[in-house]
PDB file of C-alpha atoms in Angstrom:
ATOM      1  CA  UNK R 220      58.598   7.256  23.413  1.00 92.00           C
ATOM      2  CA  UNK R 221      61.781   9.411  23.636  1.00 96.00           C
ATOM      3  CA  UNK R 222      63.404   9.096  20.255  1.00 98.00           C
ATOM      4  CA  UNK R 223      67.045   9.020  20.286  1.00 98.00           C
ATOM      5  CA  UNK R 224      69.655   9.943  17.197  1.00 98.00           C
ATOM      6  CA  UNK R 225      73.363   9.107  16.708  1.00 98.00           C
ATOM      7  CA  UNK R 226      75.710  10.522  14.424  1.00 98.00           C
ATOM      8  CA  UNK R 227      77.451   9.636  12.739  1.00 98.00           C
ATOM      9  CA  UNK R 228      76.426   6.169  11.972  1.00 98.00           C
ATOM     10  CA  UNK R 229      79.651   5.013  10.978  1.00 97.00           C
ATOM     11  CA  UNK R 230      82.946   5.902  10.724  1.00 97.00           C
ATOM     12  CA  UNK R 231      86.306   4.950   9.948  1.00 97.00           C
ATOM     13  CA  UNK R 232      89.214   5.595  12.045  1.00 97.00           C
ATOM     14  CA  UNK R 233      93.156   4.369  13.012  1.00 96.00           C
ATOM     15  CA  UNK R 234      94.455   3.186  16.117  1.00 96.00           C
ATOM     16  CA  UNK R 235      95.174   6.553  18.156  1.00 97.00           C
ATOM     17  CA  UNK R 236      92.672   8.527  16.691  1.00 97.00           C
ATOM     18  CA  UNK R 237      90.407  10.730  19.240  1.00 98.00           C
ATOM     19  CA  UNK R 238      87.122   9.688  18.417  1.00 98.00           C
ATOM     20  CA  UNK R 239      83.581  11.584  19.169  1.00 98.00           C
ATOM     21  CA  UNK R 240      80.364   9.936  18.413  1.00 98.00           C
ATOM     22  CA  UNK R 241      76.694  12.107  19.410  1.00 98.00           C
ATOM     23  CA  UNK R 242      73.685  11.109  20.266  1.00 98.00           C
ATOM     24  CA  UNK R 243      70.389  13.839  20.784  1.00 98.00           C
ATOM     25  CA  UNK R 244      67.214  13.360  22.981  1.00 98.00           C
ATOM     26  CA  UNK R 245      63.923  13.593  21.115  1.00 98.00           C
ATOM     27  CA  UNK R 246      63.257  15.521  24.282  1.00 98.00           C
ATOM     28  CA  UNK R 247      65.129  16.236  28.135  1.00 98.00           C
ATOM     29  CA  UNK R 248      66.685  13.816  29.841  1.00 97.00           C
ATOM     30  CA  UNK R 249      68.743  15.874  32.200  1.00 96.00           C
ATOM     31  CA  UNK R 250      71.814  12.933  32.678  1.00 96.00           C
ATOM     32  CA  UNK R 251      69.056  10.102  32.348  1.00 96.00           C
ATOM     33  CA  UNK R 252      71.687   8.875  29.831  1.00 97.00           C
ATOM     34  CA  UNK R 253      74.158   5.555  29.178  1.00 98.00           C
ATOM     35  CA  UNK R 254      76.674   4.422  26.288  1.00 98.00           C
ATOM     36  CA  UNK R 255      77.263   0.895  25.599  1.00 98.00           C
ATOM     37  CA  UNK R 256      80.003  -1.073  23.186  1.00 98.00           C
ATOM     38  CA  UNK R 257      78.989  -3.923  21.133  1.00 98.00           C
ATOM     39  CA  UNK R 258      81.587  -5.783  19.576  1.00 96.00           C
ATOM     40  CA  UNK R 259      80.652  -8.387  16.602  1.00 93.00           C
ATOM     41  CA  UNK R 260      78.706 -11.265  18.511  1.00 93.00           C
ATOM     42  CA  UNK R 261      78.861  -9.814  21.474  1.00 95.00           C
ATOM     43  CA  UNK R 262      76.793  -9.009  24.219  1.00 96.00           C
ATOM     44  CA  UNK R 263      76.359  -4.859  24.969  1.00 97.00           C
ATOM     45  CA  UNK R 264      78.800  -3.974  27.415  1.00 97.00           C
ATOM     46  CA  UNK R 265      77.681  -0.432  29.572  1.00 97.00           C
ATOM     47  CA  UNK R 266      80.645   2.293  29.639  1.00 98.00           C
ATOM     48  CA  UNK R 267      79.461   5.388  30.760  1.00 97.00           C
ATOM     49  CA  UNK R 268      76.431   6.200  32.770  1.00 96.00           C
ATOM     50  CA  UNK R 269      74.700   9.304  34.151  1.00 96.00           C
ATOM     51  CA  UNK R 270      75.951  10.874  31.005  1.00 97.00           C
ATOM     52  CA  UNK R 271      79.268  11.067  31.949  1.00 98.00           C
ATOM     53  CA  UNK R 272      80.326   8.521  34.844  1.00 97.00           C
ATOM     54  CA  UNK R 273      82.959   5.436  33.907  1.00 97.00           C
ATOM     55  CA  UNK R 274      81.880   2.057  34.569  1.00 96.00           C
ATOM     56  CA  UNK R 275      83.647  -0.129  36.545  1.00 95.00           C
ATOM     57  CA  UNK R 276      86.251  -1.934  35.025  1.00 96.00           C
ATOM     58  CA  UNK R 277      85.941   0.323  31.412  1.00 98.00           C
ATOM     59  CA  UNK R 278      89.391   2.140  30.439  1.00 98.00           C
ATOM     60  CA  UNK R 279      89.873   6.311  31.107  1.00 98.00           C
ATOM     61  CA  UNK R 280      90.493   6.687  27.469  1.00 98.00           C
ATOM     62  CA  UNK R 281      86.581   6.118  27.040  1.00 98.00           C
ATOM     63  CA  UNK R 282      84.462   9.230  28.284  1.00 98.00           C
ATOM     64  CA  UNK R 283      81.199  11.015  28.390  1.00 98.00           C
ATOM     65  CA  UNK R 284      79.827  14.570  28.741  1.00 98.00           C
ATOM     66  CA  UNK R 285      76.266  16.256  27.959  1.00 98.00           C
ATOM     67  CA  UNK R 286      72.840  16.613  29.798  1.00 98.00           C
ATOM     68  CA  UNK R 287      69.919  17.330  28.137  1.00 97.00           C
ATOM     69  CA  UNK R 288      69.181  16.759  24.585  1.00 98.00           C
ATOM     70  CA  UNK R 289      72.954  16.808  23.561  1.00 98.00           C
ATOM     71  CA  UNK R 290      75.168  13.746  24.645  1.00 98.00           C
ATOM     72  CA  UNK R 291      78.975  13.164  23.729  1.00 98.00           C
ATOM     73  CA  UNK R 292      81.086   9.979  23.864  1.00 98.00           C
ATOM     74  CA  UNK R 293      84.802  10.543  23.672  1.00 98.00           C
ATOM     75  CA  UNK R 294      87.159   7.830  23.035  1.00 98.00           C
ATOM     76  CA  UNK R 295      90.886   9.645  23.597  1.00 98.00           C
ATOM     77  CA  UNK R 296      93.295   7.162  21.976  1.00 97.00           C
ATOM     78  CA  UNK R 297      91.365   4.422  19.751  1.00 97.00           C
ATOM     79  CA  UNK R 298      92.397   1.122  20.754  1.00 97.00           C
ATOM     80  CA  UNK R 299      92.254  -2.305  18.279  1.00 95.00           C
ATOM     81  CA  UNK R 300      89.643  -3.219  20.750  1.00 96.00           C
ATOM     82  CA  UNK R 301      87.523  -0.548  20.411  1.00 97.00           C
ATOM     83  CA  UNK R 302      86.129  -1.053  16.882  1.00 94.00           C
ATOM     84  CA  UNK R 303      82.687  -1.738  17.768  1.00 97.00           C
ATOM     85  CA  UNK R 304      79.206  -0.584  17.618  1.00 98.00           C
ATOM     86  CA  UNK R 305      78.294   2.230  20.077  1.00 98.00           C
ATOM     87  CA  UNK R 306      74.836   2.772  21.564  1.00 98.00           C
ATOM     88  CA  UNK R 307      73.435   5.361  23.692  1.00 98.00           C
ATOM     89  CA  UNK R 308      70.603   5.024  25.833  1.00 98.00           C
ATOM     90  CA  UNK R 309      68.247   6.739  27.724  1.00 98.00           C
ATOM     91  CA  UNK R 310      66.812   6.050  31.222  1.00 96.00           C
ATOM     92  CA  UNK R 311      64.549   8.693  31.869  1.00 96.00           C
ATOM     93  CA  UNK R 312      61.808   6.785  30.688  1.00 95.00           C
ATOM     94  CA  UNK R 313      61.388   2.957  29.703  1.00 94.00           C
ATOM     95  CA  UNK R 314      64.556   2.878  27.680  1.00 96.00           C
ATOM     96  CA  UNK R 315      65.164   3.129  23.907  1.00 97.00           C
ATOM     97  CA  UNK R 316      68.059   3.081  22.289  1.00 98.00           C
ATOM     98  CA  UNK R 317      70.003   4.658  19.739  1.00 98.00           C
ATOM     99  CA  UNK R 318      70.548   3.016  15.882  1.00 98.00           C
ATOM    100  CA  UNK R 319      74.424   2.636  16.893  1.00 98.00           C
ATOM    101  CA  UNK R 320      77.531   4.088  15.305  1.00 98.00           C
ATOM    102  CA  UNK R 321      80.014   1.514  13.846  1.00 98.00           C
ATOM    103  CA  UNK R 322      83.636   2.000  14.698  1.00 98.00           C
ATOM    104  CA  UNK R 323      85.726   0.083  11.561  1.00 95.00           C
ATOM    105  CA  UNK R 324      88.769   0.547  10.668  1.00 90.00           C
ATOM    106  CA  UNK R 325      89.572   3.045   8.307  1.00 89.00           C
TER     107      UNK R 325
ATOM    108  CA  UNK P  43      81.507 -13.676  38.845  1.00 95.00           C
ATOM    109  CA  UNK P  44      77.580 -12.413  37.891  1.00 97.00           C
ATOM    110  CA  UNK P  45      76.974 -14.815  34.627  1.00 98.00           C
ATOM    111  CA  UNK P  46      73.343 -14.504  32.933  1.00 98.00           C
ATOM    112  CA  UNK P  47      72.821 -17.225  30.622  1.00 98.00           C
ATOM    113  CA  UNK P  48      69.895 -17.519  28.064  1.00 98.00           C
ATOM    114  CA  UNK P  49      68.392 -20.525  26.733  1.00 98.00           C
ATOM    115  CA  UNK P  50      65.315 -21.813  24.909  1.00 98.00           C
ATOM    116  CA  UNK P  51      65.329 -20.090  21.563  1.00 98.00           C
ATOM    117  CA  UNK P  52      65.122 -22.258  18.298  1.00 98.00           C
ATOM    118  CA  UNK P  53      62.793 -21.609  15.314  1.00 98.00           C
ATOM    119  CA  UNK P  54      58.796 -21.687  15.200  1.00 98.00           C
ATOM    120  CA  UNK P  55      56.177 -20.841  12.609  1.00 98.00           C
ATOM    121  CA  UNK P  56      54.476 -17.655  12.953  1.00 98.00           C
ATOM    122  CA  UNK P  57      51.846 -17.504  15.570  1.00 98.00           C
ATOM    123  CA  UNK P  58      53.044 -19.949  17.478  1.00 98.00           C
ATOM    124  CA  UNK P  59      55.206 -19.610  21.105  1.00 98.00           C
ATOM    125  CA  UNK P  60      58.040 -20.110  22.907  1.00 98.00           C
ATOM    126  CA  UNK P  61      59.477 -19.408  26.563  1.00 98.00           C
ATOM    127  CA  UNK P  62      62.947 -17.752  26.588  1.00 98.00           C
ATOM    128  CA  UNK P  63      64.800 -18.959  29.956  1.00 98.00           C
ATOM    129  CA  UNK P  64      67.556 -16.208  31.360  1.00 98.00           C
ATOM    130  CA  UNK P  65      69.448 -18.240  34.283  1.00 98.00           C
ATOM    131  CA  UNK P  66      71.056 -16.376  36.511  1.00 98.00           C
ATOM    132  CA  UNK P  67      74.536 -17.132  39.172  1.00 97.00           C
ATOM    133  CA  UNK P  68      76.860 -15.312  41.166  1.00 97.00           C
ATOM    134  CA  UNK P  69      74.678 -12.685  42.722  1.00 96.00           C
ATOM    135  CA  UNK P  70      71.070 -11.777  44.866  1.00 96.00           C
ATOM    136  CA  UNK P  71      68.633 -12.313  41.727  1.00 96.00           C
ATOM    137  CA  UNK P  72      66.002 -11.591  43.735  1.00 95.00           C
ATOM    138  CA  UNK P  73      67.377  -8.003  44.543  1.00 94.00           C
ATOM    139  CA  UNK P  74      67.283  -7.196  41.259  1.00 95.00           C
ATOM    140  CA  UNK P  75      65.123  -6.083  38.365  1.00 96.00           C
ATOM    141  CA  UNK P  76      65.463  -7.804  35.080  1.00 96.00           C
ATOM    142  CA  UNK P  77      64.925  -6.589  31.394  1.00 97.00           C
ATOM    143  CA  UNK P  78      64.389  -8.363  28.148  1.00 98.00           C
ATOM    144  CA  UNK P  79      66.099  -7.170  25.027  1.00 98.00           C
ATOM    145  CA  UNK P  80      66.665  -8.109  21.462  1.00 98.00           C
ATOM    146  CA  UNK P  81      68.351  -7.408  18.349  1.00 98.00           C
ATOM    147  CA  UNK P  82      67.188  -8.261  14.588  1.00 98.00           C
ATOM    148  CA  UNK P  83      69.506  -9.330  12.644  1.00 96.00           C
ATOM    149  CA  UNK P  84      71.886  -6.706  11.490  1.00 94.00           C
ATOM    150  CA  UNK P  85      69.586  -3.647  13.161  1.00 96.00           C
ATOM    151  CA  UNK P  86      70.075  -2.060  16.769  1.00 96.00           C
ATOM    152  CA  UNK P  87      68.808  -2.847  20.249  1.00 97.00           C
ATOM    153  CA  UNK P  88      65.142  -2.648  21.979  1.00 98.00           C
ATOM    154  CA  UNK P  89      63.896  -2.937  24.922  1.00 97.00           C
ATOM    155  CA  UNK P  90      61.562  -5.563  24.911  1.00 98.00           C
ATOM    156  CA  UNK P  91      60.562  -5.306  28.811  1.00 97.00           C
ATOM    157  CA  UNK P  92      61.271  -5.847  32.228  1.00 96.00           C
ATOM    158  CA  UNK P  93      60.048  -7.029  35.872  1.00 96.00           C
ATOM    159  CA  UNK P  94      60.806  -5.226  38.757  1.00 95.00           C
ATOM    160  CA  UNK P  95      62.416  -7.495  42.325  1.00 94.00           C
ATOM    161  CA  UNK P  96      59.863  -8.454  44.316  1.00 91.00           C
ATOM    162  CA  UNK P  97      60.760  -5.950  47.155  1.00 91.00           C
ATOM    163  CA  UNK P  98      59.173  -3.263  44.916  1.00 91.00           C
ATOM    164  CA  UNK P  99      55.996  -5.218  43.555  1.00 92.00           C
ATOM    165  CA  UNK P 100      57.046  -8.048  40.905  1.00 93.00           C
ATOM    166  CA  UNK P 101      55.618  -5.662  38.138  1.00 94.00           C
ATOM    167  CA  UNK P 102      56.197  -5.901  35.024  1.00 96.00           C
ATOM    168  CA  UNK P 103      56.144  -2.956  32.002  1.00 95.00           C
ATOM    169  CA  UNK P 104      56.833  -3.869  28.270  1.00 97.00           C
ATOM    170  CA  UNK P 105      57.493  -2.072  24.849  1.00 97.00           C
ATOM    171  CA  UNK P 106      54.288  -1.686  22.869  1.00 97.00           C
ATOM    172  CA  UNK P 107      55.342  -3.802  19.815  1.00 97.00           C
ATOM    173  CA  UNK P 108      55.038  -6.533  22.263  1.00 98.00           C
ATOM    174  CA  UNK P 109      52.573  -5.769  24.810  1.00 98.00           C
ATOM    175  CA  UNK P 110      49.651  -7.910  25.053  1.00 98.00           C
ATOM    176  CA  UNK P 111      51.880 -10.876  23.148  1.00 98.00           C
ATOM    177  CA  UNK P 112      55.175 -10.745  25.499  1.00 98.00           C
ATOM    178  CA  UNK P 113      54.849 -11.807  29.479  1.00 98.00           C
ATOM    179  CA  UNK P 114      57.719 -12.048  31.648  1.00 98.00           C
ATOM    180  CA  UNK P 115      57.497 -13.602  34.727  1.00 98.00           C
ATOM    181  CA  UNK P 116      60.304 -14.486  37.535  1.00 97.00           C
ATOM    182  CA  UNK P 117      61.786 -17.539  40.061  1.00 97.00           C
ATOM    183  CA  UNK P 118      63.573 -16.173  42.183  1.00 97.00           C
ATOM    184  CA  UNK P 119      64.011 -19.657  44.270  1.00 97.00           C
ATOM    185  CA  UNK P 120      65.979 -20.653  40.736  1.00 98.00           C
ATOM    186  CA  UNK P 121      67.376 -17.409  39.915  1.00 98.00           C
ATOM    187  CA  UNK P 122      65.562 -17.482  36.726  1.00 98.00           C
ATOM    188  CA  UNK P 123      64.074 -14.583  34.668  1.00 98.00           C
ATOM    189  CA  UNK P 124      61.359 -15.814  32.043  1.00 98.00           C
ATOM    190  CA  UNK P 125      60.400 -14.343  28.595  1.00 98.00           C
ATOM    191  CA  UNK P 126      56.785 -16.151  27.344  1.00 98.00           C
ATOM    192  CA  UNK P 127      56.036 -15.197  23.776  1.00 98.00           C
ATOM    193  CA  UNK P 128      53.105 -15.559  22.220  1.00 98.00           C
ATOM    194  CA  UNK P 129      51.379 -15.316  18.994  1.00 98.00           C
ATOM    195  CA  UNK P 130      54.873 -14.686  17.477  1.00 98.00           C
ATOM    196  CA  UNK P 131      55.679 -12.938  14.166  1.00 98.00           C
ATOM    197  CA  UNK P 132      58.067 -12.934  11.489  1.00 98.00           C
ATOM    198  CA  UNK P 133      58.991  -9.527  12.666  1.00 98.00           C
ATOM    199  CA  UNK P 134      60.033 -11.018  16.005  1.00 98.00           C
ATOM    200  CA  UNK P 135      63.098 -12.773  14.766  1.00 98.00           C
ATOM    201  CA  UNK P 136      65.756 -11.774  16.664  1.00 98.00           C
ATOM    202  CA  UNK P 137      68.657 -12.340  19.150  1.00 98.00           C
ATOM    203  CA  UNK P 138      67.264 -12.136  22.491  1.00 98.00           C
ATOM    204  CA  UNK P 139      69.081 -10.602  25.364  1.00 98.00           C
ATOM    205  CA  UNK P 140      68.295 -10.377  29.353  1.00 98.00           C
ATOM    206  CA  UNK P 141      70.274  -7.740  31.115  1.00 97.00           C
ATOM    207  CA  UNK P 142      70.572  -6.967  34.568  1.00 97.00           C
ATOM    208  CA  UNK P 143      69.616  -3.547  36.265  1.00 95.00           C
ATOM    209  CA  UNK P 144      71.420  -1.934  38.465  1.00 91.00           C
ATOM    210  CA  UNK P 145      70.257  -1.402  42.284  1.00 82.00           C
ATOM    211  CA  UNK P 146      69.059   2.210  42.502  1.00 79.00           C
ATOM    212  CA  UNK P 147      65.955   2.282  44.659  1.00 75.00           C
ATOM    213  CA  UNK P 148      63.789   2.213  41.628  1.00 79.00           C
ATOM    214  CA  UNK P 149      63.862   2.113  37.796  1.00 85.00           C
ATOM    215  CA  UNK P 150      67.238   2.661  36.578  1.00 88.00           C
ATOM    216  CA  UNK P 151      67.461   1.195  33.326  1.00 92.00           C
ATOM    217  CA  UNK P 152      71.362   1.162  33.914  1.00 94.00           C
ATOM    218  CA  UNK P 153      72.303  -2.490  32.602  1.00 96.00           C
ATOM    219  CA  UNK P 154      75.799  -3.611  34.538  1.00 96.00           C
ATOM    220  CA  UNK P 155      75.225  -7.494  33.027  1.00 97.00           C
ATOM    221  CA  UNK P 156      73.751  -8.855  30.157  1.00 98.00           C
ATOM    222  CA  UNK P 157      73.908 -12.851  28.610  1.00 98.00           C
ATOM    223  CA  UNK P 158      75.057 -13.953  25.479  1.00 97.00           C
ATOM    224  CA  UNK P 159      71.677 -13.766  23.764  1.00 98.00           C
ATOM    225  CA  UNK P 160      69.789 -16.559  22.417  1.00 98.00           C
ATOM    226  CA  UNK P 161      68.269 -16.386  18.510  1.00 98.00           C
ATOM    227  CA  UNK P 162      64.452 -16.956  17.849  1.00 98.00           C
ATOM    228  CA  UNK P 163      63.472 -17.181  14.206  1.00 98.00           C
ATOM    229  CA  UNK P 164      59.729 -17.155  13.280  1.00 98.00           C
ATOM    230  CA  UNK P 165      59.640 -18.496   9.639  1.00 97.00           C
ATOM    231  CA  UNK P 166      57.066 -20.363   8.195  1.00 96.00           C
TER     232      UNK P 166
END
């Protein structure tokens, strides 16, 4: 299985703040790549895929860049409804998931 | 608007089984392939499997800590995705999630939808 590691796992932040969270490929991917929000009881909710392609529907401030091992999400302006748990994902094989990186408020 | 709801969770006693339900509306479901998910309690997501549309085979491919225990199966005449569990253990307490994959001419593992998740607690 393709192993796949966030950092930082948590973090605390204020409405405004840029925010970067990284994830890194046990191995390639090439853009075989998603992020997903999960907010408290929630369902995940996809944001970016293809490494760096907006969902439908999810806000600009909210972006994504990297292909191979190395993955960025970017979150411009933090937003009260952003503080969340973030997950990447991988598609290039039968997926696995990152351990998520909590978003609370600092 | 695409709704995936899942149903049938509840708590059994280890070894026993249970048939998850994932109902879906609002959209082809036979067009699509459908994954399984879950999340223990306070931990992260896996991928617990998925079945392909029938337009590419029906298969079916799951995670190893549930292969051989874990089948999913699929109406399409209900729009219904099914998870059957069996031989269940204490480590398979969890929320339980299906999620929808996106159309791609293959395996995508891009998940556009995804239900509210339904709990399953193996305790003795």
């Amino acid at each position: 299985d393709i192993q796949m590691t966030q950092s930082p796992s948590s973090l605390s932040a204020s409405v405004g703040d840029r925010v970067t969270i990284t994830c890194r490929a046990s191995q390639s991917i090439s853009n075989y790549f998603n992020w997903y929000q999960q907010r408290p009881g929630k369902a995940p909710k996809l944001l970016i895929y293809a490494a760096s392609s907006l969902q439908s529907g999810v806000p600009s401030r909210f972006s994504g860049s990297g292909s191979g091992t190395d993955f960025t999400l970017t979150i411009s302006s933090l937003q009260p409804e952003d503080f969340a748990t973030y997950y990447c994902q991988q598609t290039y094989t039968t997926p696995t998931f990152g351990q998520g990186t909590k978003v609370d408020f600092k | 608007e695409v709704q995936l709801v899942e149903s049938g969770g509840g708590l059994v006693k280890p070894g026993q089984s249970l048939r998850l339900s994932c109902t879906a509306s609002d959209f082809t479901f036979g067009e699509y392939a459908m994954s399984w998910f879950r999340q223990a309690p306070g931990k992260g997501l896996e991928w617990v499997g998925f079945i392909r549309s029938n337009g590419f085979g029906g298969t079916t491919a799951y995670a190893a800590s549930v292969k051989g225990r874990f089948t999913i199966s699929r109406d399409d005449s209900k729009s219904i995705a099914y998870l059957h569990m069996n031989s269940l253990k204490s480590e398979d307490t969890a929320v339980y999630y299906c999620g929808r994959d996106i159309k791609c001419g293959g395996d995508c593992y891009n998940f556009d939808y995804w239900g509210q998740g339904t709990m399953v607690t193996v305790s003795s």
